[in-house]
mmCIF file of C-alpha atoms in Angstrom:
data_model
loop_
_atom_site.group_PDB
_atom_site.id
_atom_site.type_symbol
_atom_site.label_atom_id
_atom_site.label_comp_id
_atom_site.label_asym_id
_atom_site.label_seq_id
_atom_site.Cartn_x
_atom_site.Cartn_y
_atom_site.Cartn_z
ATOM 1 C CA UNK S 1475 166.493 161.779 116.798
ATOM 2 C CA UNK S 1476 168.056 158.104 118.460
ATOM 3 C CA UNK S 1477 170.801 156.888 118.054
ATOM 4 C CA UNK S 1478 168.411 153.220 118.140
ATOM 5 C CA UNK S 1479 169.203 151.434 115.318
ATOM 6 C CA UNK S 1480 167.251 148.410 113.166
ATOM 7 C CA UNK S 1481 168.735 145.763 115.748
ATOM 8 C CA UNK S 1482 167.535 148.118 118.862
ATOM 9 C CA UNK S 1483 164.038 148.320 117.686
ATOM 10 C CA UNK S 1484 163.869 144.738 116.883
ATOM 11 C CA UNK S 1485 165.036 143.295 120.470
ATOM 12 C CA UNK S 1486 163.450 145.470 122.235
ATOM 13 C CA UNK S 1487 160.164 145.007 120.462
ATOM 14 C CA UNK S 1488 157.478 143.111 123.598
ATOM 15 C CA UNK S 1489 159.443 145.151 126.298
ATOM 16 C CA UNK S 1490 159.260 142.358 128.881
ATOM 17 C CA UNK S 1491 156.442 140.460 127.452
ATOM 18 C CA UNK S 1492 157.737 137.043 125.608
ATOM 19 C CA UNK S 1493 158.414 136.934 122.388
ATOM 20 C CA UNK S 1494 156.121 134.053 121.967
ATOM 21 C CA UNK S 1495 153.470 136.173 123.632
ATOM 22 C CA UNK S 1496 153.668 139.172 121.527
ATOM 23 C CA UNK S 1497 150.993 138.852 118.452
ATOM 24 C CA UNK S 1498 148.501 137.431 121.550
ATOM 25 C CA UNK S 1499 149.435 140.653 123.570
ATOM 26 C CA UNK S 1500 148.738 142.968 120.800
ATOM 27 C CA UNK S 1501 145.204 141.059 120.519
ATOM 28 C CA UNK S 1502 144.636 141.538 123.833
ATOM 29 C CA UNK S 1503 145.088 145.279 123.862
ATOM 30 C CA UNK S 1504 143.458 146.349 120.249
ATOM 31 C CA UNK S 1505 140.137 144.265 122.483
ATOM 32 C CA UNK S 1506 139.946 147.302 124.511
ATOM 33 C CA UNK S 1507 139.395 149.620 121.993
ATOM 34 C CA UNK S 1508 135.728 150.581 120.661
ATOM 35 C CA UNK S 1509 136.542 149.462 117.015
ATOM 36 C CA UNK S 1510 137.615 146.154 118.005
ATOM 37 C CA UNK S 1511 134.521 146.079 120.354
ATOM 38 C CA UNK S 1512 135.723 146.792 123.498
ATOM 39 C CA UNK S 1513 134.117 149.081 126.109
ATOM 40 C CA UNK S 1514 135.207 152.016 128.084
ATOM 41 C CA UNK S 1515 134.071 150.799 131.362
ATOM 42 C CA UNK S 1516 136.438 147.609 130.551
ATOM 43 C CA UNK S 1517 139.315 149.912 129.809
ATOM 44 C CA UNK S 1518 138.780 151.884 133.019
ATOM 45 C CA UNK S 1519 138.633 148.182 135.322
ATOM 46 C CA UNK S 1520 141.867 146.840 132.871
ATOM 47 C CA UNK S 1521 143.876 150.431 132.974
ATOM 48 C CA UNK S 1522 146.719 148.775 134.374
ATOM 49 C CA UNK S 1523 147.149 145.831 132.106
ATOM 50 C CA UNK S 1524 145.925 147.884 129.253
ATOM 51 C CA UNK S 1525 148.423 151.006 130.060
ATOM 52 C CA UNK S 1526 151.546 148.288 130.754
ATOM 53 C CA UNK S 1527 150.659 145.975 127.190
ATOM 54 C CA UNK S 1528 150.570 149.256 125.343
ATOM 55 C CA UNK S 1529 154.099 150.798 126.711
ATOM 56 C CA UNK S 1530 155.546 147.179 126.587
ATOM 57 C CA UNK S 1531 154.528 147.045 122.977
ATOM 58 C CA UNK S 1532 155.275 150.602 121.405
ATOM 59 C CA UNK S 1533 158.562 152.494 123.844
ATOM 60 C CA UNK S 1534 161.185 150.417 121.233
ATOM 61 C CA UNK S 1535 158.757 152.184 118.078
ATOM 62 C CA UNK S 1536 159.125 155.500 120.017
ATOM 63 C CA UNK S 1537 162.684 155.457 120.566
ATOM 64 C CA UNK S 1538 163.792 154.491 117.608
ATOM 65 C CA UNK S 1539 161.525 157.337 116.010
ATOM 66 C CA UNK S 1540 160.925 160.360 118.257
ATOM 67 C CA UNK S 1541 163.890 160.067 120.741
ATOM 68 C CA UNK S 1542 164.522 159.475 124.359
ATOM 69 C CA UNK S 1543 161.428 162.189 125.457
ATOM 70 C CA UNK S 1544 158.245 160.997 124.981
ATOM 71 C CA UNK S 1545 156.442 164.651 124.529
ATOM 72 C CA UNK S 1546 155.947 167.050 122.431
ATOM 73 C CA UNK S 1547 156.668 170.940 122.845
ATOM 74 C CA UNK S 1548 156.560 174.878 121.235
ATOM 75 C CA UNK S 1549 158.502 175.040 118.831
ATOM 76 C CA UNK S 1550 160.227 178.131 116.841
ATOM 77 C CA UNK S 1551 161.098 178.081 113.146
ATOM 78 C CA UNK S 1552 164.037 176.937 112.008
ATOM 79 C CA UNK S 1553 164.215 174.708 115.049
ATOM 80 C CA UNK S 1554 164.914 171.209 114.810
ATOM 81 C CA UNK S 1555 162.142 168.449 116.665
ATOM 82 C CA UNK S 1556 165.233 167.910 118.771
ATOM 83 C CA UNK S 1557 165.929 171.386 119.706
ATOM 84 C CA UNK S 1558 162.803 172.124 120.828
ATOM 85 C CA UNK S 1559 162.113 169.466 123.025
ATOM 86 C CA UNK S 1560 165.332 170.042 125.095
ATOM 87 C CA UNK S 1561 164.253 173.894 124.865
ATOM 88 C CA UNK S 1562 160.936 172.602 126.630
ATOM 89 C CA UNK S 1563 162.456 170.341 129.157
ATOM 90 C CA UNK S 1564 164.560 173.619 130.142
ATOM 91 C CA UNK S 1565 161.267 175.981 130.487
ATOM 92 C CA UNK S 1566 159.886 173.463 132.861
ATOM 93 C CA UNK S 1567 163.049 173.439 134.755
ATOM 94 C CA UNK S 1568 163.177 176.879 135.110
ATOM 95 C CA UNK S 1569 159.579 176.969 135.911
ATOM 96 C CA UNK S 1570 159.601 175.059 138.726
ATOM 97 C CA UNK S 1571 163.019 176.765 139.703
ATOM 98 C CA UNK S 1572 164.961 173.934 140.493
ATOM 99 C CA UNK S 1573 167.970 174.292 142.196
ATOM 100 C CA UNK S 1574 171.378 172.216 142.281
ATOM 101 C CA UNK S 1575 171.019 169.455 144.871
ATOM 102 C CA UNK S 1576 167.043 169.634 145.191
ATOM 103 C CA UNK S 1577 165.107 166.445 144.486
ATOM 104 C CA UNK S 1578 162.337 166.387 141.838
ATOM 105 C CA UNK S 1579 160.108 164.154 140.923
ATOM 106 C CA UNK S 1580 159.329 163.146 137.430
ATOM 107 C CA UNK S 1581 155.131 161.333 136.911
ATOM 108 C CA UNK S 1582 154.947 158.922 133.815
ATOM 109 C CA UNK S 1583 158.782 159.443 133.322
ATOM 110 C CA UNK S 1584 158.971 157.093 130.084
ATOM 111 C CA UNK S 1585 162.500 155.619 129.941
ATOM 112 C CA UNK S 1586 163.667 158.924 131.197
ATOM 113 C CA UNK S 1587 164.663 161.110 128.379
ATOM 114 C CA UNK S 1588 163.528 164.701 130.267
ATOM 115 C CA UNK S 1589 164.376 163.464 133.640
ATOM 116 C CA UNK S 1590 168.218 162.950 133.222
ATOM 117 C CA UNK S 1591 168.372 166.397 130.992
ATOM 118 C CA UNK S 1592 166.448 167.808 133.947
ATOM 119 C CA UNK S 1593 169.659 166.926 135.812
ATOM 120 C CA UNK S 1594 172.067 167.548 133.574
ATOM 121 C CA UNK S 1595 170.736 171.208 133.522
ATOM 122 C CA UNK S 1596 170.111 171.855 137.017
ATOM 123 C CA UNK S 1597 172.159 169.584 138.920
ATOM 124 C CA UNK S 1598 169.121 168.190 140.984
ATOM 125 C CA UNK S 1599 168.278 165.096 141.642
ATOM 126 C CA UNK S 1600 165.527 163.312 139.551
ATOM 127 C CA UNK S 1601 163.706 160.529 140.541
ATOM 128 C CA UNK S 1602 161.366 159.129 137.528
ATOM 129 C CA UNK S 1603 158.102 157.441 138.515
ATOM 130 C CA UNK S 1604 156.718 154.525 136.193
ATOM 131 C CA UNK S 1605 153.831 151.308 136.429
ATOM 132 C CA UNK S 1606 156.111 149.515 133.425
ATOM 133 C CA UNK S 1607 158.780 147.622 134.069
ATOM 134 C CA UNK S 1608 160.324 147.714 130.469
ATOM 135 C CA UNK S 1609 160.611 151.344 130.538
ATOM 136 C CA UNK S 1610 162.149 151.229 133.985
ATOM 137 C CA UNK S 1611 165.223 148.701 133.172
ATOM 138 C CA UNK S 1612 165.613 150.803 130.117
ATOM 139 C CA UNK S 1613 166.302 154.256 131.774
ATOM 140 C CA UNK S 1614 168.373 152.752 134.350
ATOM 141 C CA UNK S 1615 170.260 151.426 131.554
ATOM 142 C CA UNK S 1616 170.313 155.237 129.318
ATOM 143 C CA UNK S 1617 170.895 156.558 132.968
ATOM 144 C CA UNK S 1618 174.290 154.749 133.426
ATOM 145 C CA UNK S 1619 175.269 155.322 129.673
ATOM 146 C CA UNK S 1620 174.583 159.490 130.230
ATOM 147 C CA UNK S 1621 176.325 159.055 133.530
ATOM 148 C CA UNK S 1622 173.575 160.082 135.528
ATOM 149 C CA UNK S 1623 172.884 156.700 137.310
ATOM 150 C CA UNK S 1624 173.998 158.532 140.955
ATOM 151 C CA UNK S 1625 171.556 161.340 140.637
ATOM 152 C CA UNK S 1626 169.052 159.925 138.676
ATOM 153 C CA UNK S 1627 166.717 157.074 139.461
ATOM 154 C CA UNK S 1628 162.918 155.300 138.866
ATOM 155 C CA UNK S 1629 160.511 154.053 141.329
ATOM 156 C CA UNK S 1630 157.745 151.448 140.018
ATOM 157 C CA UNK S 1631 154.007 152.581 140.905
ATOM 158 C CA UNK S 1632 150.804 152.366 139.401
ATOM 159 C CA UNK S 1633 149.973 155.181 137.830
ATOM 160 C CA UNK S 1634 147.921 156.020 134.488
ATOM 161 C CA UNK S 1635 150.396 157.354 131.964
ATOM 162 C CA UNK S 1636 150.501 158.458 128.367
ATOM 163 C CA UNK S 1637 148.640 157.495 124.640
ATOM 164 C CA UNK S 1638 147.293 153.863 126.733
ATOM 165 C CA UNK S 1639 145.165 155.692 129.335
ATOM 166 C CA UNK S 1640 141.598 154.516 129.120
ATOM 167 C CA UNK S 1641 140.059 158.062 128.720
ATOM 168 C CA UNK S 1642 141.166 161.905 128.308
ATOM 169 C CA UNK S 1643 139.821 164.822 130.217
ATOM 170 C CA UNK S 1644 138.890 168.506 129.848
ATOM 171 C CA UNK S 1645 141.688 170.826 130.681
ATOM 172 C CA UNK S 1646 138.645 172.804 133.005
ATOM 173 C CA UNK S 1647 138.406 168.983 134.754
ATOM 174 C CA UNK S 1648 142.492 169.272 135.354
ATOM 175 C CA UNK S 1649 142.261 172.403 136.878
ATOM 176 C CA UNK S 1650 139.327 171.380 138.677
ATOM 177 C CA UNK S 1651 141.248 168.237 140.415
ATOM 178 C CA UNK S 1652 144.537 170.704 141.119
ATOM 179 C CA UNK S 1653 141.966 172.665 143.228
ATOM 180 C CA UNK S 1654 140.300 170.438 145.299
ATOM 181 C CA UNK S 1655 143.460 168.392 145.795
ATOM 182 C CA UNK S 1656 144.683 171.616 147.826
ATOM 183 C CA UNK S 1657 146.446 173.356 144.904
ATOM 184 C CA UNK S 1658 146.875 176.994 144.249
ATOM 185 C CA UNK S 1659 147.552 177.331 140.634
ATOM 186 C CA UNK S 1660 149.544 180.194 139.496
ATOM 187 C CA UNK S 1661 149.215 179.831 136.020
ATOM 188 C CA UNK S 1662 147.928 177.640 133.162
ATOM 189 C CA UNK S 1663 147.973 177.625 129.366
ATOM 190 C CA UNK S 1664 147.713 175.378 125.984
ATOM 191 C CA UNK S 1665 151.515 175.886 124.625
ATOM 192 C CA UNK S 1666 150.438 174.738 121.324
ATOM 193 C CA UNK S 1667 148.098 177.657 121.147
ATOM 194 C CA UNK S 1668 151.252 179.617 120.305
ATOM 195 C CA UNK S 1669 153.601 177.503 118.524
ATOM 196 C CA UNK S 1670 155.088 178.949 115.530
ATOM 197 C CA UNK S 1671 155.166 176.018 114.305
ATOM 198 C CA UNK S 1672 152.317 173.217 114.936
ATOM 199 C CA UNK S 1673 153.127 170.372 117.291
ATOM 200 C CA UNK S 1674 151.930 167.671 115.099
ATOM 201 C CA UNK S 1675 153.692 168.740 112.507
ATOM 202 C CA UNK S 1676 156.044 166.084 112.452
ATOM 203 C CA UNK S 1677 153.485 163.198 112.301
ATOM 204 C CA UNK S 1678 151.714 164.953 109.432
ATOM 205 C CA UNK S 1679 152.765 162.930 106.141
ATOM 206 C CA UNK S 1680 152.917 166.024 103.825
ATOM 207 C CA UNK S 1681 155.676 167.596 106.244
ATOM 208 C CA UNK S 1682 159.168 166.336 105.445
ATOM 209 C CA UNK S 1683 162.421 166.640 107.087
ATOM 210 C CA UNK S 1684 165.472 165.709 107.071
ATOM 211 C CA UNK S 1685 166.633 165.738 110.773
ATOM 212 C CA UNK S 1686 163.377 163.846 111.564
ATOM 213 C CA UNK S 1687 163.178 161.640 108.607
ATOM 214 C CA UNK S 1688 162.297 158.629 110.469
ATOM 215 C CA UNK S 1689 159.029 160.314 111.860
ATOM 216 C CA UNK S 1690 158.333 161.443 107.910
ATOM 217 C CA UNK S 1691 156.112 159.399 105.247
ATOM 218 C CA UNK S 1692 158.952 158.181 103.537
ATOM 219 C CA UNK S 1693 160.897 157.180 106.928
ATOM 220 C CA UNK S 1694 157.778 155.784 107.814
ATOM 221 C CA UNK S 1695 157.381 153.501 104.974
ATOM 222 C CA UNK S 1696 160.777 152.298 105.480
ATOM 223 C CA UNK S 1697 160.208 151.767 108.940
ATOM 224 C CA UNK S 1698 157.276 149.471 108.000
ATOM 225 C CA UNK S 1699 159.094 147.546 105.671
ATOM 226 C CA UNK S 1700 162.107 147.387 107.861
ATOM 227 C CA UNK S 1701 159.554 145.881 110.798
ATOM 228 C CA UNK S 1702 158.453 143.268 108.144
ATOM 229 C CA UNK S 1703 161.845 141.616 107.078
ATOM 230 C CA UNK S 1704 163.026 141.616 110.710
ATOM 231 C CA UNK S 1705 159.615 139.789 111.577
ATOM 232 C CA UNK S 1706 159.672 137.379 109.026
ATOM 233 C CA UNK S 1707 163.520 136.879 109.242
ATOM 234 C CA UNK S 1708 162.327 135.890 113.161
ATOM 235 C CA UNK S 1709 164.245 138.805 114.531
ATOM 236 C CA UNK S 1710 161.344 140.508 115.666
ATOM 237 C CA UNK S 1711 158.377 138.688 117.018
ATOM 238 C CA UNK S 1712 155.109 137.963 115.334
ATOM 239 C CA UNK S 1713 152.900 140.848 115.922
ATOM 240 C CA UNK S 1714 155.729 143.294 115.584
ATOM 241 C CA UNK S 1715 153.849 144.666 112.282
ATOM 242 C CA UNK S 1716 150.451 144.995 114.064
ATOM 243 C CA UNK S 1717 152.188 146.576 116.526
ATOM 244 C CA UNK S 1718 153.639 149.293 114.082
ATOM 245 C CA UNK S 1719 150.200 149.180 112.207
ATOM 246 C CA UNK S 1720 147.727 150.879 115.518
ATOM 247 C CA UNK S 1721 150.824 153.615 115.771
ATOM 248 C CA UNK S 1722 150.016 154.696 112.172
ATOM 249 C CA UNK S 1723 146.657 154.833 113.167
ATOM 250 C CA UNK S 1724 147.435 156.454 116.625
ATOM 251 C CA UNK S 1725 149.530 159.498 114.218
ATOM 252 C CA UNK S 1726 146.909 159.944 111.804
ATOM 253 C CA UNK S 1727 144.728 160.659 114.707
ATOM 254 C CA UNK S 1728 146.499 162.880 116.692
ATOM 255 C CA UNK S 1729 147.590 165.013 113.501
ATOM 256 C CA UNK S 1730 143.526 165.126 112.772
ATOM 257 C CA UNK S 1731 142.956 165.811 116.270
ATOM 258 C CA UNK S 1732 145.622 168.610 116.470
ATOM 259 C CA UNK S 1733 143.811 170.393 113.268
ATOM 260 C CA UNK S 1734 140.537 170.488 114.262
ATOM 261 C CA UNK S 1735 141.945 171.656 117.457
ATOM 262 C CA UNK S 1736 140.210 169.223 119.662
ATOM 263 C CA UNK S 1737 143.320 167.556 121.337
ATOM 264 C CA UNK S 1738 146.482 169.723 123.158
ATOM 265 C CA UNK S 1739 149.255 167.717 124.491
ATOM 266 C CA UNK S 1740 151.172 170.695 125.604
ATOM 267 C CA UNK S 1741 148.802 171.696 128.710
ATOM 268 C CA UNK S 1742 150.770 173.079 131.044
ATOM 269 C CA UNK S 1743 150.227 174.306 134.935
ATOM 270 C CA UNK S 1744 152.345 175.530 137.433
ATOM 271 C CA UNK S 1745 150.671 175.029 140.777
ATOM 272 C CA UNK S 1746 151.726 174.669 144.281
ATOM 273 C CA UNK S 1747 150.598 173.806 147.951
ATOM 274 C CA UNK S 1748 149.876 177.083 149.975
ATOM 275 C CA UNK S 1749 152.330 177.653 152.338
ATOM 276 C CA UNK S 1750 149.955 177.919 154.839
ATOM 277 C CA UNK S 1751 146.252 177.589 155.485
ATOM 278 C CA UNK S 1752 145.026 180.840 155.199
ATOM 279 C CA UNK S 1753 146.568 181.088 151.934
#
């Protein structure tokens, strides 16, 4: 899925916290959570240092195992994790019709996986917005190795993104907030409600594949072991392993949640401002 090898994940492990401050950061953000005691009204007042500690701990763990897109999508049988996600990042492109030379902009953009093949496939011009400054100095840097770095840029904001936000809503709430903000939507669906094949799939520890073996139990458990000998070789810093630990966790639940069919993360809406006010 990445071409992020063993040495990758280890220095990029802490994203631009200190290496000395790792195992302290990881502390700080399990605290947050209900089963280390922490309270929802805290994560709501700490979303910002919570959402930043969790992206500077975990984007080198995603990369090496899922890729440069941090998503999920649909995807057909006999398709590869791979396949499908560019497949997805093409739908949305062609959803929102993009046009060579246009300007889009790209919320929670991660280090910019769907952004630059945004570009590459429409020729627009993508600018990615992110709160974390790890992930930032990382897509600038896969910008200017895909050759995108004059059409494709980031702009730090604060903004709640991804598995670190302090609390999930009801797809009815989303549409709710599209309308009052102004929005006319023109249509919304669950995409997993479709998939051929599930989108947790790949997380699921009975699944196994060869063209995402680092996502699969076995890759997994090498993965672990791999995190361990670089941490107590000092390559990676103490806490790396904890670190690698709450994203097992964070799997298991998600594959749970996606059976019982009580979590989507394929919601998707087209919407748009009325062209005028009488629309």
């Amino acid at each position: 899925m990445s071409k992020a090898g063993a040495l990758d994940l280890a220095s990029g492990l802490g994203g631009k916290i200190g290496k000395d401050e790792v195992l302290s950061a990881v502390e700080k953000y399990e605290k947050y959570h209900v089963c280390y005691g922490g309270e929802e009204e805290e994560r709501k007042a700490n979303y910002s240092d919570m959402v930043n500690k969790y992206y500077d701990l975990v984007t080198s763990f995603y990369e090496f195992g899922w890729g440069e897109s941090f998503h999920f999508a649909p995807r057909w049988k006999g398709e590869s994790l791979r396949e499908s996600i560019k497949r997805h990042e093409h739908f949305l492109a062609l959803q929102l019709g993009v046009k060579p030379g246009q300007k889009v902009l790209d919320v929670g953009c991660g280090i910019g996986g769907p952004l630059r093949e945004f570009a590459r496939f429409s020729s627009a011009s993508v600018t990615g917005l992110n709160n974390n400054e790890y992930q930032i100095s990382r897509g600038k840097e896969l910008n200017r190795i895909a050759g995108v770095d004059n059409t494709c840029e980031f702009v730090k904001a604060e903004i709640e993104i991804g598995d670190g936000l302090p609390d999930i809503r009801l797809t009815t709430k989303c549409l709710e907030a599209l309308k009052q903000a102004g929005f006319e939507v023109i249509w919304e669906k669950d995409l997993a409600a479709d998939s051929p094949i599930p989108w947790f799939l790949p997380l699921d520890k009975s699944h196994f594949s060869l063209s995402s073996f680092r996502l699969t139990a076995v890759g997994r458990f090498f993965t672990k072991n791999m995190v361990k000998a670089l941490e107590f070789a000092g390559l990676a810093p103490k806490g790396s392993q904890r670190v690698q630990d709450f994203l097992e966790k964070a799997a298991e639940g998600l594959v749970e949640g996606g059976k019982k069919e009580i979590f989507t993360p394929m919601y998707f809406f087209l919407a748009r401002k009325p062209e005028n006010a009488n629309q």
